[in-house]
C-alpha cells in the first residue's frame, strides 16, 4: 500500500464523515425519484415506503399486531399511594400463540387530581428494581413520583417480559410464541427490538381501555436499547403521541453513515447483539452508504407527532452529534405539516435544551444513562407541548 493511501485511510479512521458529505437518503424523495411535496403524498406513499424499508433492512417485520386472544387482568387497584397523590394499578397483559402463552406485567400510577391523565410509558431495559411498584427503591431511571406530581400517569413494563435480551436463536419470548414452528426464519423476520416495540403496542392496547388514561396523549420513552425500541414503537404505532429516545445511539437516533471513531457501528452492534435486528441488517456492516435508509428517516416517521431526542456529552459510543443531526434532518418532514421540527442548526451545549419546535433535543453533561435531568427535560417538553393537546373522548384506532 502506498503512503498516500495509508494516510487517507488513517484520516478516515479518526474523523467522522462530515455532515455535508454524508449523502443521506432524502426522506422527501420516493424510491422512484418523485419529490414529496404534500402531506397526502407523505402519508400515503413515502411514509409507508420508508416504514417498509426499515422493516426489511433494519428491525424486521412483526408477524402480527394485536392478538385476538389479548387479555387484560387487573391484579391491583390501590387508591391513595404516593402519600395520597396516586392510584397504583398492576395489570397483566397476556396473549397466546402456537408456541404457548406470554404476559407483560404493567405497573401504572395514575395521578388522583388529573383525569383522564396523559401518560409516560417507560420501556424498562434495566431490570425490575428500577420500576419497583412498591417504591421501596426509587430509581432515577423511573422517577414515578415526579411524573405523577407533574400531572402525568407513570406506566412501565419490563422488556424482558416480552422477549429476554439473549440470543438463543429466537426460541424464547414472543418469537417462540408466534413464529411458525419448524419454518426457516426469513432475513426480514422481526428481531428483539421489534419484539419489544410490539410489547409497547400491546400495553397501548390496554391503555386505550383505561378510563383514567387519555390515550391520545401517551408518550413512549426508552433509554439506549430501550430508546431504539421507543423510536421503532412510535414508527410502527401512530397511537403514541410523543416518542422519547434517550441515548439511543446506533440503530436508534444516531446517523449510521457518520461513523465517528468512538461510536458504535452497524458492524459492531450486529456482532454484539445479533438478535436485536433482522438478519438483513448485517449486510450493511461497513457498507452503511448502501442502506436505503438512515436513522433521520426513523425520526421522520414520528412526524407530525412530538419527538424528543436526548444525548449525553460523554456518551460517544452513542454519537451525540449524530443523534442531534437526525432531529435536524427529520425536521423537513415536520415542515411539510406546517410544523417546526428541531429549531437549532447547531448542537446546543450541555444543559441548554431546545424545546421550541415539535422535536426537542438536549445534551446532558456526563455519561450514558437516564437521569433525573433527562426526565426533567422530557417533562418540561411535555408541559409545553403535550399537556395542552386537547384531550378528546374519541379513542385512537389500532393501526393494524
Ligand atoms: C450497549 C450497546 C448500545 C446500547 C447500550 C444499552 O452495549 O452497544 O447499542 O444499546 O448497550 O442498551 O445500554
Short mmCIF file of N, CA and C in Angstrom, two decimals, residues 105-239:
data_model
loop_
_atom_site.label_atom_id
_atom_site.label_comp_id
_atom_site.label_asym_id
_atom_site.label_seq_id
_atom_site.Cartn_x
_atom_site.Cartn_y
_atom_site.Cartn_z
N UNK A 105 -46.28 -7.60 32.54
CA UNK A 105 -46.87 -7.02 33.74
C UNK A 105 -46.66 -5.51 33.70
N UNK A 106 -47.78 -4.79 33.67
CA UNK A 106 -47.73 -3.33 33.59
C UNK A 106 -47.88 -2.74 34.99
N UNK A 107 -47.00 -1.81 35.33
CA UNK A 107 -47.13 -1.05 36.58
C UNK A 107 -47.57 0.35 36.20
N UNK A 108 -48.60 0.85 36.88
CA UNK A 108 -49.18 2.13 36.47
C UNK A 108 -49.56 2.96 37.70
N UNK A 109 -49.08 4.19 37.73
CA UNK A 109 -49.52 5.14 38.76
C UNK A 109 -50.32 6.24 38.07
N UNK A 110 -51.54 6.44 38.52
CA UNK A 110 -52.39 7.47 37.92
C UNK A 110 -52.56 8.61 38.93
N UNK A 111 -52.32 9.85 38.52
CA UNK A 111 -52.47 10.95 39.49
C UNK A 111 -53.93 11.10 39.89
N UNK A 112 -54.17 11.34 41.16
CA UNK A 112 -55.55 11.46 41.65
C UNK A 112 -56.24 12.70 41.10
N UNK A 113 -55.44 13.75 40.83
CA UNK A 113 -56.10 15.04 40.51
C UNK A 113 -56.28 15.30 39.02
N UNK A 114 -55.78 14.45 38.15
CA UNK A 114 -55.96 14.69 36.71
C UNK A 114 -56.59 13.46 36.05
N UNK A 115 -57.77 13.65 35.49
CA UNK A 115 -58.42 12.50 34.83
C UNK A 115 -59.17 12.97 33.60
N UNK A 116 -59.06 12.34 32.46
CA UNK A 116 -58.08 11.29 32.19
C UNK A 116 -56.70 11.92 32.05
N UNK A 117 -55.68 11.20 32.49
CA UNK A 117 -54.33 11.77 32.54
C UNK A 117 -53.52 11.40 31.30
N UNK A 118 -52.71 12.34 30.81
CA UNK A 118 -51.70 11.96 29.82
C UNK A 118 -50.69 11.04 30.50
N UNK A 119 -49.96 10.28 29.73
CA UNK A 119 -49.19 9.19 30.35
C UNK A 119 -47.80 9.05 29.73
N UNK A 120 -46.82 8.73 30.57
CA UNK A 120 -45.48 8.35 30.09
C UNK A 120 -45.32 6.85 30.27
N UNK A 121 -45.09 6.15 29.17
CA UNK A 121 -44.87 4.70 29.23
C UNK A 121 -43.38 4.40 29.04
N UNK A 122 -42.75 3.88 30.09
CA UNK A 122 -41.32 3.54 30.02
C UNK A 122 -41.14 2.07 29.62
N UNK A 123 -40.32 1.87 28.59
CA UNK A 123 -39.89 0.51 28.22
C UNK A 123 -38.63 0.28 29.05
N UNK A 124 -38.73 -0.52 30.11
CA UNK A 124 -37.60 -0.63 31.04
C UNK A 124 -36.68 -1.78 30.64
N UNK A 125 -35.45 -1.43 30.30
CA UNK A 125 -34.46 -2.44 29.93
C UNK A 125 -33.42 -2.62 31.03
N UNK A 126 -33.72 -2.13 32.22
CA UNK A 126 -32.73 -2.17 33.29
C UNK A 126 -33.19 -2.95 34.52
N UNK A 127 -33.98 -3.97 34.35
CA UNK A 127 -34.31 -4.84 35.47
C UNK A 127 -35.44 -4.31 36.34
N UNK A 128 -36.08 -5.24 37.09
CA UNK A 128 -37.31 -4.92 37.83
C UNK A 128 -37.15 -3.89 38.94
N UNK A 129 -35.99 -3.80 39.59
CA UNK A 129 -35.92 -2.86 40.72
C UNK A 129 -36.08 -1.42 40.27
N UNK A 130 -35.76 -1.13 39.01
CA UNK A 130 -35.91 0.24 38.52
C UNK A 130 -37.36 0.67 38.36
N UNK A 131 -38.26 -0.31 38.34
CA UNK A 131 -39.68 0.07 38.22
C UNK A 131 -40.47 -0.55 39.39
N UNK A 132 -39.87 -0.46 40.56
CA UNK A 132 -40.46 -1.05 41.76
C UNK A 132 -41.87 -0.49 42.02
N UNK A 133 -42.90 -1.34 41.98
CA UNK A 133 -44.25 -0.82 42.20
C UNK A 133 -44.47 -0.36 43.64
N UNK A 134 -43.76 -0.99 44.57
CA UNK A 134 -43.97 -0.68 46.00
C UNK A 134 -43.19 0.58 46.41
N UNK A 135 -42.24 0.99 45.58
CA UNK A 135 -41.43 2.20 45.76
C UNK A 135 -40.47 2.10 46.94
N UNK A 136 -40.08 0.88 47.30
CA UNK A 136 -39.00 0.72 48.27
C UNK A 136 -37.74 1.27 47.63
N UNK A 137 -37.57 0.95 46.35
CA UNK A 137 -36.47 1.52 45.57
C UNK A 137 -37.07 2.63 44.71
N UNK A 138 -36.50 3.83 44.81
CA UNK A 138 -36.94 4.93 43.94
C UNK A 138 -35.79 5.28 43.02
N UNK A 139 -35.80 4.65 41.86
CA UNK A 139 -34.68 4.81 40.94
C UNK A 139 -34.85 6.06 40.08
N UNK A 140 -33.75 6.81 39.85
CA UNK A 140 -33.85 7.95 38.93
C UNK A 140 -34.20 7.51 37.51
N UNK A 141 -34.04 6.22 37.22
CA UNK A 141 -34.40 5.69 35.90
C UNK A 141 -35.92 5.82 35.66
N UNK A 142 -36.68 5.80 36.74
CA UNK A 142 -38.15 5.94 36.63
C UNK A 142 -38.67 6.75 37.81
N UNK A 143 -38.57 8.08 37.73
CA UNK A 143 -38.99 8.93 38.85
C UNK A 143 -40.52 9.07 38.87
N UNK A 144 -41.19 7.97 39.20
CA UNK A 144 -42.66 7.93 39.10
C UNK A 144 -43.32 9.03 39.94
N UNK A 145 -42.73 9.34 41.12
CA UNK A 145 -43.34 10.37 41.97
C UNK A 145 -43.34 11.73 41.26
N UNK A 146 -42.23 12.06 40.61
CA UNK A 146 -42.14 13.36 39.92
C UNK A 146 -43.09 13.41 38.72
N UNK A 147 -43.19 12.27 38.02
CA UNK A 147 -44.06 12.22 36.84
C UNK A 147 -45.50 12.49 37.28
N UNK A 148 -45.90 11.82 38.37
CA UNK A 148 -47.26 11.99 38.90
C UNK A 148 -47.46 13.43 39.41
N UNK A 149 -46.45 13.97 40.09
CA UNK A 149 -46.58 15.33 40.63
C UNK A 149 -46.79 16.35 39.52
N UNK A 150 -46.28 16.04 38.33
CA UNK A 150 -46.47 16.95 37.20
C UNK A 150 -47.81 16.74 36.49
N UNK A 151 -48.59 15.77 36.99
CA UNK A 151 -49.92 15.57 36.41
C UNK A 151 -49.98 14.53 35.30
N UNK A 152 -48.95 13.66 35.23
CA UNK A 152 -48.95 12.60 34.22
C UNK A 152 -49.05 11.25 34.92
N UNK A 153 -49.66 10.29 34.23
CA UNK A 153 -49.62 8.92 34.72
C UNK A 153 -48.24 8.35 34.39
N UNK A 154 -47.71 7.51 35.28
CA UNK A 154 -46.41 6.87 35.06
C UNK A 154 -46.65 5.38 34.86
N UNK A 155 -46.32 4.89 33.67
CA UNK A 155 -46.53 3.48 33.35
C UNK A 155 -45.18 2.87 32.97
N UNK A 156 -44.99 1.60 33.29
CA UNK A 156 -43.72 0.96 32.92
C UNK A 156 -43.89 -0.54 32.80
N UNK A 157 -43.10 -1.13 31.90
CA UNK A 157 -43.05 -2.59 31.81
C UNK A 157 -41.62 -3.00 31.48
N UNK A 158 -41.35 -4.27 31.75
CA UNK A 158 -40.01 -4.81 31.51
C UNK A 158 -39.92 -5.38 30.10
N UNK A 159 -38.89 -4.98 29.38
CA UNK A 159 -38.71 -5.51 28.02
C UNK A 159 -38.58 -7.04 28.05
N UNK A 160 -37.96 -7.55 29.12
CA UNK A 160 -37.71 -8.99 29.19
C UNK A 160 -39.00 -9.80 29.32
N UNK A 161 -40.09 -9.17 29.80
CA UNK A 161 -41.38 -9.87 29.83
C UNK A 161 -41.80 -10.27 28.42
N UNK A 162 -41.47 -9.39 27.47
CA UNK A 162 -41.88 -9.63 26.07
C UNK A 162 -40.91 -10.60 25.41
N UNK A 163 -39.63 -10.31 25.61
CA UNK A 163 -38.60 -11.12 24.97
C UNK A 163 -37.29 -10.96 25.75
N UNK A 164 -36.76 -12.03 26.30
CA UNK A 164 -35.50 -11.91 27.03
C UNK A 164 -34.38 -11.41 26.10
N UNK A 165 -33.49 -10.62 26.66
CA UNK A 165 -32.43 -9.99 25.85
C UNK A 165 -31.24 -10.95 25.70
N UNK A 166 -31.51 -12.08 25.08
CA UNK A 166 -30.48 -13.10 24.88
C UNK A 166 -30.59 -13.65 23.48
N UNK A 167 -29.46 -13.94 22.88
CA UNK A 167 -29.54 -14.54 21.55
C UNK A 167 -29.60 -16.05 21.69
N UNK A 168 -30.82 -16.58 21.57
CA UNK A 168 -30.98 -18.02 21.77
C UNK A 168 -31.57 -18.63 20.50
N UNK A 169 -31.37 -17.94 19.36
CA UNK A 169 -31.91 -18.47 18.12
C UNK A 169 -33.41 -18.23 18.01
N UNK A 170 -33.91 -17.23 18.72
CA UNK A 170 -35.31 -16.82 18.62
C UNK A 170 -36.30 -17.90 19.05
N UNK A 171 -35.95 -18.59 20.12
CA UNK A 171 -36.90 -19.59 20.62
C UNK A 171 -37.66 -19.09 21.85
N UNK A 172 -37.06 -18.15 22.61
CA UNK A 172 -37.77 -17.67 23.81
C UNK A 172 -38.62 -16.44 23.48
N UNK A 173 -39.36 -15.96 24.47
CA UNK A 173 -40.17 -14.75 24.31
C UNK A 173 -41.21 -14.86 23.20
N UNK A 174 -41.63 -13.71 22.69
CA UNK A 174 -42.70 -13.72 21.69
C UNK A 174 -42.30 -14.39 20.38
N UNK A 175 -40.99 -14.45 20.10
CA UNK A 175 -40.59 -15.17 18.88
C UNK A 175 -41.01 -16.63 18.98
N UNK A 176 -40.73 -17.22 20.13
CA UNK A 176 -41.09 -18.62 20.35
C UNK A 176 -42.60 -18.84 20.32
N UNK A 177 -43.37 -17.81 20.72
CA UNK A 177 -44.83 -17.96 20.76
C UNK A 177 -45.46 -17.85 19.37
N UNK A 178 -44.95 -16.90 18.59
CA UNK A 178 -45.67 -16.55 17.35
C UNK A 178 -44.98 -16.96 16.06
N UNK A 179 -43.67 -17.21 16.07
CA UNK A 179 -43.02 -17.57 14.82
C UNK A 179 -43.43 -19.00 14.45
N UNK A 180 -43.77 -19.22 13.19
CA UNK A 180 -44.23 -20.56 12.81
C UNK A 180 -43.16 -21.61 13.11
N UNK A 181 -43.51 -22.63 13.88
CA UNK A 181 -42.52 -23.63 14.26
C UNK A 181 -42.02 -24.42 13.06
N UNK A 182 -40.74 -24.70 13.06
CA UNK A 182 -40.16 -25.55 12.03
C UNK A 182 -39.95 -24.86 10.68
N UNK A 183 -40.26 -23.56 10.58
CA UNK A 183 -40.05 -22.86 9.32
C UNK A 183 -38.78 -22.02 9.44
N UNK A 184 -37.93 -22.07 8.41
CA UNK A 184 -36.68 -21.31 8.45
C UNK A 184 -36.99 -19.81 8.53
N UNK A 185 -36.29 -19.10 9.43
CA UNK A 185 -36.56 -17.66 9.60
C UNK A 185 -36.18 -16.89 8.34
N UNK A 186 -37.03 -15.94 7.99
CA UNK A 186 -36.72 -15.07 6.86
C UNK A 186 -35.69 -14.03 7.29
N UNK A 187 -34.86 -13.54 6.36
CA UNK A 187 -33.91 -12.48 6.74
C UNK A 187 -34.60 -11.18 7.12
N UNK A 188 -35.93 -11.13 6.92
CA UNK A 188 -36.71 -9.94 7.30
C UNK A 188 -37.54 -10.19 8.55
N UNK A 189 -37.34 -11.34 9.19
CA UNK A 189 -38.14 -11.65 10.38
C UNK A 189 -37.77 -10.71 11.52
N UNK A 190 -38.72 -10.47 12.39
CA UNK A 190 -38.51 -9.50 13.48
C UNK A 190 -37.41 -9.90 14.44
N UNK A 191 -36.64 -8.90 14.82
CA UNK A 191 -35.63 -9.11 15.85
C UNK A 191 -36.19 -8.73 17.21
N UNK A 192 -35.31 -8.64 18.18
CA UNK A 192 -35.76 -8.40 19.55
C UNK A 192 -36.22 -6.95 19.78
N UNK A 193 -35.60 -5.97 19.11
CA UNK A 193 -36.10 -4.59 19.28
C UNK A 193 -37.54 -4.50 18.78
N UNK A 194 -37.83 -5.15 17.65
CA UNK A 194 -39.20 -5.14 17.12
C UNK A 194 -40.14 -5.87 18.07
N UNK A 195 -39.65 -6.92 18.71
CA UNK A 195 -40.48 -7.65 19.67
C UNK A 195 -40.84 -6.74 20.85
N UNK A 196 -39.84 -6.01 21.35
CA UNK A 196 -40.12 -5.10 22.48
C UNK A 196 -41.11 -4.01 22.04
N UNK A 197 -40.94 -3.50 20.82
CA UNK A 197 -41.85 -2.46 20.31
C UNK A 197 -43.27 -3.02 20.21
N UNK A 198 -43.36 -4.27 19.78
CA UNK A 198 -44.67 -4.95 19.71
C UNK A 198 -45.30 -4.97 21.12
N UNK A 199 -44.46 -5.24 22.11
CA UNK A 199 -44.94 -5.27 23.51
C UNK A 199 -45.48 -3.90 23.93
N UNK A 200 -44.77 -2.83 23.53
CA UNK A 200 -45.23 -1.48 23.89
C UNK A 200 -46.62 -1.23 23.28
N UNK A 201 -46.85 -1.75 22.09
CA UNK A 201 -48.17 -1.58 21.46
C UNK A 201 -49.26 -2.37 22.18
N UNK A 202 -48.89 -3.52 22.75
CA UNK A 202 -49.89 -4.28 23.50
C UNK A 202 -50.23 -3.55 24.79
N UNK A 203 -49.24 -2.86 25.38
CA UNK A 203 -49.54 -2.04 26.55
C UNK A 203 -50.48 -0.90 26.14
N UNK A 204 -50.22 -0.33 24.97
CA UNK A 204 -51.11 0.72 24.46
C UNK A 204 -52.52 0.18 24.28
N UNK A 205 -52.62 -1.07 23.82
CA UNK A 205 -53.95 -1.69 23.69
C UNK A 205 -54.69 -1.64 25.02
N UNK A 206 -53.94 -1.87 26.10
CA UNK A 206 -54.58 -1.77 27.42
C UNK A 206 -54.91 -0.31 27.76
N UNK A 207 -53.95 0.59 27.55
CA UNK A 207 -54.14 1.98 27.97
C UNK A 207 -55.39 2.60 27.34
N UNK A 208 -55.69 2.23 26.08
CA UNK A 208 -56.88 2.81 25.45
C UNK A 208 -58.18 2.35 26.13
N UNK A 209 -58.08 1.28 26.92
CA UNK A 209 -59.29 0.80 27.60
C UNK A 209 -59.43 1.37 29.02
N UNK A 210 -58.40 2.04 29.51
CA UNK A 210 -58.41 2.51 30.90
C UNK A 210 -58.98 3.93 30.95
N UNK A 211 -60.13 4.12 31.58
CA UNK A 211 -60.76 5.45 31.58
C UNK A 211 -59.95 6.51 32.32
N UNK A 212 -58.99 6.09 33.12
CA UNK A 212 -58.14 7.06 33.83
C UNK A 212 -57.06 7.66 32.93
N UNK A 213 -56.87 7.07 31.75
CA UNK A 213 -55.78 7.49 30.86
C UNK A 213 -56.36 8.18 29.62
N UNK A 214 -55.74 9.28 29.22
CA UNK A 214 -56.08 9.89 27.94
C UNK A 214 -55.15 9.29 26.89
N UNK A 215 -55.66 8.29 26.18
CA UNK A 215 -54.81 7.52 25.25
C UNK A 215 -54.35 8.35 24.06
N UNK A 216 -54.91 9.54 23.89
CA UNK A 216 -54.42 10.42 22.82
C UNK A 216 -53.18 11.18 23.23
N UNK A 217 -52.81 11.07 24.50
CA UNK A 217 -51.61 11.78 24.96
C UNK A 217 -50.69 10.82 25.72
N UNK A 218 -50.25 9.79 25.02
CA UNK A 218 -49.33 8.82 25.63
C UNK A 218 -47.95 8.98 25.01
N UNK A 219 -46.96 9.14 25.88
CA UNK A 219 -45.56 9.20 25.44
C UNK A 219 -44.94 7.84 25.64
N UNK A 220 -44.13 7.39 24.69
CA UNK A 220 -43.36 6.16 24.89
C UNK A 220 -41.90 6.55 25.02
N UNK A 221 -41.26 6.09 26.08
CA UNK A 221 -39.87 6.50 26.36
C UNK A 221 -38.99 5.29 26.62
N UNK A 222 -37.75 5.35 26.13
CA UNK A 222 -36.81 4.28 26.41
C UNK A 222 -35.39 4.82 26.40
N UNK A 223 -34.54 4.12 27.10
CA UNK A 223 -33.12 4.51 27.18
C UNK A 223 -32.26 3.49 26.45
N UNK A 224 -31.38 3.99 25.61
CA UNK A 224 -30.39 3.15 24.95
C UNK A 224 -31.07 2.08 24.09
N UNK A 225 -30.92 0.79 24.41
CA UNK A 225 -31.63 -0.20 23.58
C UNK A 225 -33.15 0.04 23.71
N UNK A 226 -33.55 0.55 24.87
CA UNK A 226 -34.97 0.92 25.06
C UNK A 226 -35.34 2.13 24.22
N UNK A 227 -34.38 3.02 23.99
CA UNK A 227 -34.62 4.21 23.16
C UNK A 227 -34.77 3.84 21.69
N UNK A 228 -33.96 2.88 21.25
CA UNK A 228 -34.10 2.37 19.87
C UNK A 228 -35.52 1.81 19.73
N UNK A 229 -35.92 1.06 20.78
CA UNK A 229 -37.24 0.43 20.76
C UNK A 229 -38.36 1.46 20.75
N UNK A 230 -38.22 2.52 21.57
CA UNK A 230 -39.27 3.54 21.63
C UNK A 230 -39.46 4.17 20.24
N UNK A 231 -38.35 4.43 19.55
CA UNK A 231 -38.45 5.02 18.21
C UNK A 231 -39.18 4.08 17.26
N UNK A 232 -38.82 2.80 17.31
CA UNK A 232 -39.46 1.85 16.39
C UNK A 232 -40.93 1.64 16.77
N UNK A 233 -41.23 1.64 18.07
CA UNK A 233 -42.63 1.52 18.51
C UNK A 233 -43.44 2.71 17.99
N UNK A 234 -42.85 3.90 18.08
CA UNK A 234 -43.55 5.10 17.61
C UNK A 234 -43.72 5.13 16.11
N UNK A 235 -42.76 4.51 15.40
CA UNK A 235 -42.86 4.45 13.94
C UNK A 235 -43.96 3.47 13.53
N UNK A 236 -43.99 2.32 14.18
CA UNK A 236 -44.96 1.28 13.82
C UNK A 236 -46.37 1.61 14.31
N UNK A 237 -46.47 2.32 15.42
CA UNK A 237 -47.76 2.51 16.07
C UNK A 237 -48.00 4.00 16.29
N UNK A 238 -48.83 4.56 15.41
CA UNK A 238 -49.05 6.02 15.46
C UNK A 238 -49.98 6.46 16.58
N UNK A 239 -50.42 5.51 17.41
CA UNK A 239 -51.20 5.92 18.57
C UNK A 239 -50.33 6.63 19.59
#
